[in-house]
Tab-separated table of C-alpha atoms in Angstrom:
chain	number	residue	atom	x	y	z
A	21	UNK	CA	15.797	-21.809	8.508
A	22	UNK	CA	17.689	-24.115	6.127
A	23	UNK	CA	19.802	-26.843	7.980
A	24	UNK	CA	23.608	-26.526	7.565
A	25	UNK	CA	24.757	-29.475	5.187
A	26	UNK	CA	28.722	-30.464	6.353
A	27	UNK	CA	31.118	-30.913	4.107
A	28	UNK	CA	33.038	-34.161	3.776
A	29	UNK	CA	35.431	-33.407	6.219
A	30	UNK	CA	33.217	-31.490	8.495
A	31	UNK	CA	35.148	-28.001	8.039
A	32	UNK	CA	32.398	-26.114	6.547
A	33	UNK	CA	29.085	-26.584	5.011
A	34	UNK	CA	28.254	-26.856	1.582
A	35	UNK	CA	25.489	-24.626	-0.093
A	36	UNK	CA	22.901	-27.120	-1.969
A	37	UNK	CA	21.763	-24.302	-5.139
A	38	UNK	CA	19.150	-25.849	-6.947
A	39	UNK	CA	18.138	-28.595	-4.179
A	40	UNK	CA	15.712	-26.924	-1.614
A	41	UNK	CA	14.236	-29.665	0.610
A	42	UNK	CA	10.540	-27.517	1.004
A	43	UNK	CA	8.511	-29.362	3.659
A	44	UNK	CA	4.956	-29.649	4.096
A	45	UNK	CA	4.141	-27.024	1.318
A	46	UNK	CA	6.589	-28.567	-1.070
A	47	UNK	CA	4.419	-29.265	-4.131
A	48	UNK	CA	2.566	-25.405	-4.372
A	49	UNK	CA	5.851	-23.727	-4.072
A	50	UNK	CA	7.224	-25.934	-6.843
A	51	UNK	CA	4.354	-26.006	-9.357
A	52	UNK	CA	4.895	-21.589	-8.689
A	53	UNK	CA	8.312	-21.681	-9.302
A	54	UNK	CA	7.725	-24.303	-12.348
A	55	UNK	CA	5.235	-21.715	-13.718
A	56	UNK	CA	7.369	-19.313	-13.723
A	57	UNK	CA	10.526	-21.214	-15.494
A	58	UNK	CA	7.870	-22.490	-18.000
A	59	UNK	CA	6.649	-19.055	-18.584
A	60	UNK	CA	10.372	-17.347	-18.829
A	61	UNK	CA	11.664	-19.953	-20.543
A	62	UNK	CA	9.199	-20.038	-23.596
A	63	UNK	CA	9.655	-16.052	-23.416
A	64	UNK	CA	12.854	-15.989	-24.202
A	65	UNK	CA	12.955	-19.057	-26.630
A	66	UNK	CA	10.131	-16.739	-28.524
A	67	UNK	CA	12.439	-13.684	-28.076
A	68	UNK	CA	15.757	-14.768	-28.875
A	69	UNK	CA	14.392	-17.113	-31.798
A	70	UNK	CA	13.031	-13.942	-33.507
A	71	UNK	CA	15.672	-11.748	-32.795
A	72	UNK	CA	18.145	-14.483	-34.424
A	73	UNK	CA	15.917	-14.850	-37.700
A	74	UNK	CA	15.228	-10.719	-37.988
A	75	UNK	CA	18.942	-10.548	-38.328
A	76	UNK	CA	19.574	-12.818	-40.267
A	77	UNK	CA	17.220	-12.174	-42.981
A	78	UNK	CA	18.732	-8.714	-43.220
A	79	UNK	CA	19.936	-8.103	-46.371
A	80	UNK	CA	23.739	-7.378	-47.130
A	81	UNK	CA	26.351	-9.062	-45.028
A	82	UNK	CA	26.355	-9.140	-41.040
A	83	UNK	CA	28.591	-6.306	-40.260
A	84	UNK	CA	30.966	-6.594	-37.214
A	85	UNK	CA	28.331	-5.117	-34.589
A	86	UNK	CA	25.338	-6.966	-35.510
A	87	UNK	CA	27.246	-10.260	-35.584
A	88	UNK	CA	28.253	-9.114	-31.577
A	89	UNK	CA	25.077	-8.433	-30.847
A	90	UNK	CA	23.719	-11.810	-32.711
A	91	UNK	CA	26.163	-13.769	-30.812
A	92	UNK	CA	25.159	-12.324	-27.558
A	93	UNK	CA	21.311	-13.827	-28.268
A	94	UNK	CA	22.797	-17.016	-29.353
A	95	UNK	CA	24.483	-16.794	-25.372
A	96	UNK	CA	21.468	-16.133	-24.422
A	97	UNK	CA	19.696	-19.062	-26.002
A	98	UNK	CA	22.645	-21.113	-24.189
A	99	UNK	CA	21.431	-19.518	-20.593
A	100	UNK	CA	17.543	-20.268	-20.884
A	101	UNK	CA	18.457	-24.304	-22.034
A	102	UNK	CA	19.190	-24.548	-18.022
A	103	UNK	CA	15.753	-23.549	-17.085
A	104	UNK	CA	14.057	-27.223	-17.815
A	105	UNK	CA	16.854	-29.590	-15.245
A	106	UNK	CA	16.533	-26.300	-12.455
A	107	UNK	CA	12.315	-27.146	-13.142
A	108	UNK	CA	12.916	-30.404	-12.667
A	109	UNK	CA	15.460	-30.036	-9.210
A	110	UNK	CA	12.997	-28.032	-7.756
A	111	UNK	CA	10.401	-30.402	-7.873
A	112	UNK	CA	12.820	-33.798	-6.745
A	113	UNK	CA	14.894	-31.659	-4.234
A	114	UNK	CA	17.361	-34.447	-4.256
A	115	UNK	CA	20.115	-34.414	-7.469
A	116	UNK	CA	18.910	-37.081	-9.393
A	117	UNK	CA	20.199	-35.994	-12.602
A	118	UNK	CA	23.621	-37.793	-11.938
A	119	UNK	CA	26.950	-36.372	-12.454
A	120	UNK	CA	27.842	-35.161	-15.622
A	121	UNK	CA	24.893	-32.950	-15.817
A	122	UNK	CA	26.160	-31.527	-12.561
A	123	UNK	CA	29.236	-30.710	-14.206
A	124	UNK	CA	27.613	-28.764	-16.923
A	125	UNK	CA	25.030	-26.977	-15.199
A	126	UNK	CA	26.898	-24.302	-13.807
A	127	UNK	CA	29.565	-24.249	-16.297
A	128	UNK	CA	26.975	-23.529	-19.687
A	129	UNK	CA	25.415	-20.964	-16.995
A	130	UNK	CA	28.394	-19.258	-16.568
A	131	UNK	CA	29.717	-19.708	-20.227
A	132	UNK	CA	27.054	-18.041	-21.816
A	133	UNK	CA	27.450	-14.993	-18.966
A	134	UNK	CA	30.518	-14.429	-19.806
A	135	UNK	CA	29.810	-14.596	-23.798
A	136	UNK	CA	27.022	-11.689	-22.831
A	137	UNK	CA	29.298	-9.482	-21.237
A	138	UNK	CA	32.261	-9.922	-23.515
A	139	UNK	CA	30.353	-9.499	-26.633
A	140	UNK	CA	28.537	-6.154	-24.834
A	141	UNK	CA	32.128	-4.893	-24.648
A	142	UNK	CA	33.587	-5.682	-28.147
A	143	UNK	CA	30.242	-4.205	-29.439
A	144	UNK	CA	30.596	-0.615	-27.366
A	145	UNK	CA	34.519	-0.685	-28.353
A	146	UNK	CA	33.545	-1.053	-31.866
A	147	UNK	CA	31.455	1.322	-32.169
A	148	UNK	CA	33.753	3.697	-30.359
A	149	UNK	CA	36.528	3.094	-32.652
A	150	UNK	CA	34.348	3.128	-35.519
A	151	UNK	CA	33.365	7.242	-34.993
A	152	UNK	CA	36.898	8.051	-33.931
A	153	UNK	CA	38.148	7.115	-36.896
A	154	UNK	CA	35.285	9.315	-38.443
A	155	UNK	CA	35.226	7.045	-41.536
A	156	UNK	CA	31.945	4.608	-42.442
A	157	UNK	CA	32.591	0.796	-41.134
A	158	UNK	CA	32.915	-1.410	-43.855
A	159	UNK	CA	31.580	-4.988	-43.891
A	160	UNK	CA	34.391	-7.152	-41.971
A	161	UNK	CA	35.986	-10.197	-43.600
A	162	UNK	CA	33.991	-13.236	-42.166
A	163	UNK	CA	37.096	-14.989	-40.944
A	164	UNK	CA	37.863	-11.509	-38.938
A	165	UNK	CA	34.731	-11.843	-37.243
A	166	UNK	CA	34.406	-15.560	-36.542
A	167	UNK	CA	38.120	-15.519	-35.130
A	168	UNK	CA	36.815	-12.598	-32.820
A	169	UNK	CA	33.659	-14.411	-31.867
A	170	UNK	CA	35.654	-17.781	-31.356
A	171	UNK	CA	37.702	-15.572	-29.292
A	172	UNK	CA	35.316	-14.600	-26.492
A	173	UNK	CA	33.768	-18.221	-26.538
A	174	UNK	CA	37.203	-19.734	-25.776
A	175	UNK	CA	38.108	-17.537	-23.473
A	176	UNK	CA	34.995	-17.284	-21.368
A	177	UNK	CA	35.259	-21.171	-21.571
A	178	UNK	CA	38.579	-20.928	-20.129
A	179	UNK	CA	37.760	-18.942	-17.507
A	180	UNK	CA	34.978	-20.751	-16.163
A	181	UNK	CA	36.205	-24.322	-16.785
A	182	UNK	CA	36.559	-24.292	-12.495
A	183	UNK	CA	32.859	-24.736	-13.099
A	184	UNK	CA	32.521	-27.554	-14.687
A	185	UNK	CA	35.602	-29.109	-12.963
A	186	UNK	CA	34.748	-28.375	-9.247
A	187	UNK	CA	30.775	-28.910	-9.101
A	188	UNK	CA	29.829	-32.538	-8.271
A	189	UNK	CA	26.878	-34.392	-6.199
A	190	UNK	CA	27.789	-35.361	-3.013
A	191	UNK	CA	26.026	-37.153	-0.279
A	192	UNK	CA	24.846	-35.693	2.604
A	193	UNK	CA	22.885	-36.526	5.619
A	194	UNK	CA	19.751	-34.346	6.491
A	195	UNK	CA	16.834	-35.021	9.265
A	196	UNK	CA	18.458	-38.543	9.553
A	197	UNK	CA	18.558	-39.430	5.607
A	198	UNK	CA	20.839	-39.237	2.947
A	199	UNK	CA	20.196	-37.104	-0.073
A	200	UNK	CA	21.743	-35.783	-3.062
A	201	UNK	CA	22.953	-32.048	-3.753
A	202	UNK	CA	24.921	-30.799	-6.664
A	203	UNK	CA	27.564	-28.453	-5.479
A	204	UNK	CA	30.922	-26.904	-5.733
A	205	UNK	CA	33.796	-28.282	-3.814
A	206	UNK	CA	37.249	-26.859	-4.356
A	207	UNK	CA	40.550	-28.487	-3.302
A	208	UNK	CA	41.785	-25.557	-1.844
A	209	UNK	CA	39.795	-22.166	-0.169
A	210	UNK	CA	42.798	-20.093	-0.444
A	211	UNK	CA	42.270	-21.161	-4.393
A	212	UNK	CA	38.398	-20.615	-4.490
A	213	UNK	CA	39.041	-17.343	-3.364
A	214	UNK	CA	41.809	-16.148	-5.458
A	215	UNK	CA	39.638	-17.449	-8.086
A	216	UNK	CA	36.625	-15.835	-7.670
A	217	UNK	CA	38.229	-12.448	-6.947
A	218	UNK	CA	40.008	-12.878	-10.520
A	219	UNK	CA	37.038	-13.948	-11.809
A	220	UNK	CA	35.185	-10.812	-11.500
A	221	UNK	CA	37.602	-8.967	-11.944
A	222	UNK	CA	38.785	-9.911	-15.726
A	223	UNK	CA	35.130	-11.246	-16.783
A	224	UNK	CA	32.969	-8.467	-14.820
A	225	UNK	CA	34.658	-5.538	-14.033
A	226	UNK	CA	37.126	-5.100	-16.295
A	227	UNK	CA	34.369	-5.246	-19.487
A	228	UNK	CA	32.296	-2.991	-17.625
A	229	UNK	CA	35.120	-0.721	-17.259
A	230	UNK	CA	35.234	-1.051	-21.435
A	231	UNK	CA	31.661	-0.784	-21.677
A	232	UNK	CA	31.531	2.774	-19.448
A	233	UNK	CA	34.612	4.283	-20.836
A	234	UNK	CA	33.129	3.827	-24.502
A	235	UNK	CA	29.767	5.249	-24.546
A	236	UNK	CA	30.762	8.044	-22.027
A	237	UNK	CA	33.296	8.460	-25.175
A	238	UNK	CA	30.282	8.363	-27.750
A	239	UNK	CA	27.839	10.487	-25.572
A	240	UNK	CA	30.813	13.206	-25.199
A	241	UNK	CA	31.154	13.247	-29.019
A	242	UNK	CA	27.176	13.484	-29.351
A	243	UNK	CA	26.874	16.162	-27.037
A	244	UNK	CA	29.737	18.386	-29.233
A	245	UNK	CA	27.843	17.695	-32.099
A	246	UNK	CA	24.923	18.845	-30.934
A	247	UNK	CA	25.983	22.173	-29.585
A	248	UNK	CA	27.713	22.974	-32.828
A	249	UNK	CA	24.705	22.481	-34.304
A	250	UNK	CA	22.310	24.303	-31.269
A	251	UNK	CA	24.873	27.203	-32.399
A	252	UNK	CA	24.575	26.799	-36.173
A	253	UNK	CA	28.920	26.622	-36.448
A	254	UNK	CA	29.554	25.049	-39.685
A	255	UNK	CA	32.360	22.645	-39.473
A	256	UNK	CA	34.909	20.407	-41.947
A	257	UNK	CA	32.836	17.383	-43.205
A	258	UNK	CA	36.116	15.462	-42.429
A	259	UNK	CA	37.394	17.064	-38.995
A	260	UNK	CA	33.986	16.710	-37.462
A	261	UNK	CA	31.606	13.536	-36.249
A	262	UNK	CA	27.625	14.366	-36.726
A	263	UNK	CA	25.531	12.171	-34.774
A	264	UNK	CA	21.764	12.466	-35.681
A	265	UNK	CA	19.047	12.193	-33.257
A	266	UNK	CA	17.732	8.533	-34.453
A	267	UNK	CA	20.825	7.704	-34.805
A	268	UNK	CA	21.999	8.410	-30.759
A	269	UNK	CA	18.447	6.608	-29.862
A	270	UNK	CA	19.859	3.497	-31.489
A	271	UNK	CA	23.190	4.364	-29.704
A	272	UNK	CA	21.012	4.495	-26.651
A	273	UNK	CA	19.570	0.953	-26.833
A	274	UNK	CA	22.667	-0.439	-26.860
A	275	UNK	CA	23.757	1.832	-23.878
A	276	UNK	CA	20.515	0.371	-22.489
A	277	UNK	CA	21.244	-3.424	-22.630
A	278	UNK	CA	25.030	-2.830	-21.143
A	279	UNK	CA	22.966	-1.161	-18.098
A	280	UNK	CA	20.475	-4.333	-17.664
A	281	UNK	CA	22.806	-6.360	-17.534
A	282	UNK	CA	24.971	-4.959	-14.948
A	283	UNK	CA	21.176	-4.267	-12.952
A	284	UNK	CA	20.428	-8.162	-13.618
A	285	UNK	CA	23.389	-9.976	-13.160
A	286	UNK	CA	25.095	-7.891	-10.040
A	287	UNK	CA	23.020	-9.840	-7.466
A	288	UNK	CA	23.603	-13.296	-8.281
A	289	UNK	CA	27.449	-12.699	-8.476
A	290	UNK	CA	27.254	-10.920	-5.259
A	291	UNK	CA	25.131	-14.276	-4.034
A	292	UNK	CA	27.828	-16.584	-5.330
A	293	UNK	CA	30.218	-14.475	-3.278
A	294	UNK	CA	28.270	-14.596	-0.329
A	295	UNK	CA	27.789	-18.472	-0.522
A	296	UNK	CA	31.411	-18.423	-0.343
A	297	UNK	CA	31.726	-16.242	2.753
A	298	UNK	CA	28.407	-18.275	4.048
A	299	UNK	CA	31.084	-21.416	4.766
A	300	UNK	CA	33.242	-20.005	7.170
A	301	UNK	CA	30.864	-17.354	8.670
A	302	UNK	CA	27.434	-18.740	10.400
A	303	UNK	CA	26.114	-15.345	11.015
A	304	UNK	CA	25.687	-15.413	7.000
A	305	UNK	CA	22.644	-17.386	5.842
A	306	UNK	CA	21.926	-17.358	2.408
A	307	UNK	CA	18.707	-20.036	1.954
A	308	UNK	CA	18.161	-22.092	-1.490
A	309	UNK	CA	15.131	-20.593	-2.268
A	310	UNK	CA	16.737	-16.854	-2.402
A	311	UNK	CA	19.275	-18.215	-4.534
A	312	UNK	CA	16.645	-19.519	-6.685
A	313	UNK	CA	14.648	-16.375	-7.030
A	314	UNK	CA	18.223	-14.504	-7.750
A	315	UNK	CA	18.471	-16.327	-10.550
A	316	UNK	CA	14.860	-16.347	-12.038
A	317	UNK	CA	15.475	-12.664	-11.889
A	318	UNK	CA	18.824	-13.344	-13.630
A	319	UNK	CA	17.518	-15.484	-16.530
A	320	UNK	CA	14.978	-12.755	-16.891
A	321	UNK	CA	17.513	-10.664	-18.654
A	322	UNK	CA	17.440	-13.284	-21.564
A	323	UNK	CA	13.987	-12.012	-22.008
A	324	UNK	CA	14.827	-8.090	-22.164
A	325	UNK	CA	18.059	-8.401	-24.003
A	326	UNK	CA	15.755	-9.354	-27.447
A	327	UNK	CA	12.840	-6.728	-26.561
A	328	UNK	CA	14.819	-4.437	-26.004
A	329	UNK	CA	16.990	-4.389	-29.186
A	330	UNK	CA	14.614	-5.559	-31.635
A	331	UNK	CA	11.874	-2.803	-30.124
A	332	UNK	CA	14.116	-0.262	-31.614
A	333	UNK	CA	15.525	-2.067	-34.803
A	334	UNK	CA	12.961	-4.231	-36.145
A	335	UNK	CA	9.766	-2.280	-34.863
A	336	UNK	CA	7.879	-3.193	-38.038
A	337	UNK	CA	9.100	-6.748	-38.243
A	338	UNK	CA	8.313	-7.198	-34.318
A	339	UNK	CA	4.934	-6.122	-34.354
A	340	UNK	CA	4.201	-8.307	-37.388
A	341	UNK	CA	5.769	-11.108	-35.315
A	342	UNK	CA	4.106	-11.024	-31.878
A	343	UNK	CA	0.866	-8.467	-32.115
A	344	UNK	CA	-0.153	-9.947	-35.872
A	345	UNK	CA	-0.459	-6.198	-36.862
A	346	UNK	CA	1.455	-4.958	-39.872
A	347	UNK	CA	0.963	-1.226	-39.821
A	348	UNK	CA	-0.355	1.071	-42.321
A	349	UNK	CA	-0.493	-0.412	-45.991
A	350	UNK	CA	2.522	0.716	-47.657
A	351	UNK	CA	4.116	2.083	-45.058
A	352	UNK	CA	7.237	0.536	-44.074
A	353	UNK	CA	9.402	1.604	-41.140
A	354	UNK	CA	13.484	1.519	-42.039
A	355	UNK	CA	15.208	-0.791	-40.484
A	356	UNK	CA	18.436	0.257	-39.015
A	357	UNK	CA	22.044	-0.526	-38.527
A	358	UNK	CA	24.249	0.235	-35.525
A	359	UNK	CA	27.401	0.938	-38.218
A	360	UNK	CA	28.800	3.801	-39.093
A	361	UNK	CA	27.546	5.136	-42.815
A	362	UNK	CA	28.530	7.071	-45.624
A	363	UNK	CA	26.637	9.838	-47.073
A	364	UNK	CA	26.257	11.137	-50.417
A	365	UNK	CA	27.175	14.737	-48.975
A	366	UNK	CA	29.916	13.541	-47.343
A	367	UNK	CA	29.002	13.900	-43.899
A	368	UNK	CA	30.293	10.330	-41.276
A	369	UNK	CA	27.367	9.786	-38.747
A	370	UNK	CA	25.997	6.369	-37.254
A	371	UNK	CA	23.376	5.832	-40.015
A	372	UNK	CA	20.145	4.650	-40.319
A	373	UNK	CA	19.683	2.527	-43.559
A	374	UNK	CA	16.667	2.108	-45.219
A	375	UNK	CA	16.034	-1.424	-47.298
């Protein structure tokens, strides 16, 4: 059992994250967990990297939902750059790092998860708004899309400035000698409360709320379409929304990465909430090295975001990228588009575009 660290006015105790003072057994439980980082961390650096340049070196211009989605790998990107200083916590237990990069731990961390979740939303509201409208999604003026993007960077910044502003290294005293933690120390509880309720609220739930209400949207309009087709009804080309089969799978994978995150990210904000509760409530113990394995399991999502996507997208590309096997000689699989398209018998469906 972890020993209780007091605050600086002895009212509660303060929760050390990253420091986790190991014993005996210090140095094989930290060259594990160092594996691990190292091995997650070059994953998703390999991942993310790829993803970036696959999309980039698509031809035409970036429409409005692949810029979304290429902004949430770039937030990704910004998630894994914390693995190397939690590596090198674990092993010095202490915070040596001094305090700016205290500051900025948490906050990036937090920044770039609420970048992911934002940009999951705009993307599924998009593309919801894009077949309502039953009319093929143009390529957006850059300026539209960078003032959107610059949107949900500025305000997830916003909202998790308490972050950066609140964590700091303080001193405390533990088996009779002083040591280092980085942690988060608000002026007021009433306000650390308020704040983290309203926290996940606006940046968690309410996105999710987005996120649900738009593909259960989609997935009711796929579903008509395909019973008027099971029943072989003809319909207007323009009163009518025909969503093909590859087209819903691509649908799908976005559904897909809007459901891992919510599976990936759920128990470290439920942690954070419970480290909260932890200070006034003994019977509640949460110990460093859960919190640490939360969030390996967290920064795993980094990882699946890219495979995930680019398994469906850039299938060719991928396997030329990681397996060093091109396929069949001559043979190349289409890549697709998550927009809407127009075809030459008039018919709106999400499209699949070959280059």
């Amino acid at each position: 059992m972890p020993e209780p660290w007091a605050s600086p006015d002895g009212n509660f105790t303060l929760f050390p994250f990253f420091s986790d003072f190991k014993g005996p057994n210090g140095a094989a439980l930290s060259a594990l967990e160092t594996a691990v980082l190292a091995s997650l961390f070059a994953l998703a650096l390999a991942a993310n990297g790829s993803a970036i340049r696959l999309m980039v070196r698509r031809k035409g211009r970036l429409r409005a939902a692949n810029s979304l989605v290429l902004n949430l790998f770039c937030a990704d990107l910004l998630f894994v750059s914390a693995v190397p200083v939690i590596a090198v916590v674990r092993w010095t237990e202490s915070w040596t790092l001094g305090d700016g990069l205290c500051h900025l731990l948490f906050y990036l961390m937090s920044l770039s998860g609420s970048v992911t979740i934002l940009s999951l939303a705009a993307v599924s509201l998009e593309r919801l708004v894009s077949i309502v409208r039953l009319r093929p999604s143009q390529p957006y003026k850059r300026r539209r899309v960078g003032a959107l993007l610059l949107l949900i960077w500025a305000f997830s910044a916003l909202t998790t400035l308490p972050f950066c502003l609140f964590f700091t290294v303080q001193v405390v005293s533990l088996r009779g000698q002083e040591v280092y933690i980085c942690t988060l120390i608000w002026p007021s509880t009433i306000g650390e409360a308020c704040w983290d309720a309203c926290f996940v609220f606006v940046v968690f739930l309410i996105p999710g709320v987005v996120i649900v209400i738009s593909y259960s949207k989609i997935l009711q309009i796929a579903k008509a379409s395909r019973r008027r087709l099971d029943a072989g009804m003809a319909y207007s080309e323009r009163s009518h929304v025909r969503i093909s089969q590859q087209d819903f799978k691509l649908l799908r994978t976005l559904f897909i990465l809007m459901v891992s995150f919510f599976v990936m990210w759920s128990p470290i904000i439920i942690t954070i909430l419970l480290i909260l509760v932890q200070k006034f409530k003994t019977d509640v113990n949460i110990m460093p090295s859960f919190f640490f394995w939360i969030m390996v399991f967290t920064f795993s999502n980094s990882v699946l975001n890219p495979v995930l996507y680019n398994a469906a997208h850039f299938k060719h590309e991928w396997r030329k990228i990681f397996i060093c096997c091109p396929g069949p000689v001559g043979k190349k699989e289409p890549a697709t588009d998550t927009t809407l398209g127009h075809h030459n018998h008039g018919h709106f469906t999400v499209s699949v575009i070959s280059h």
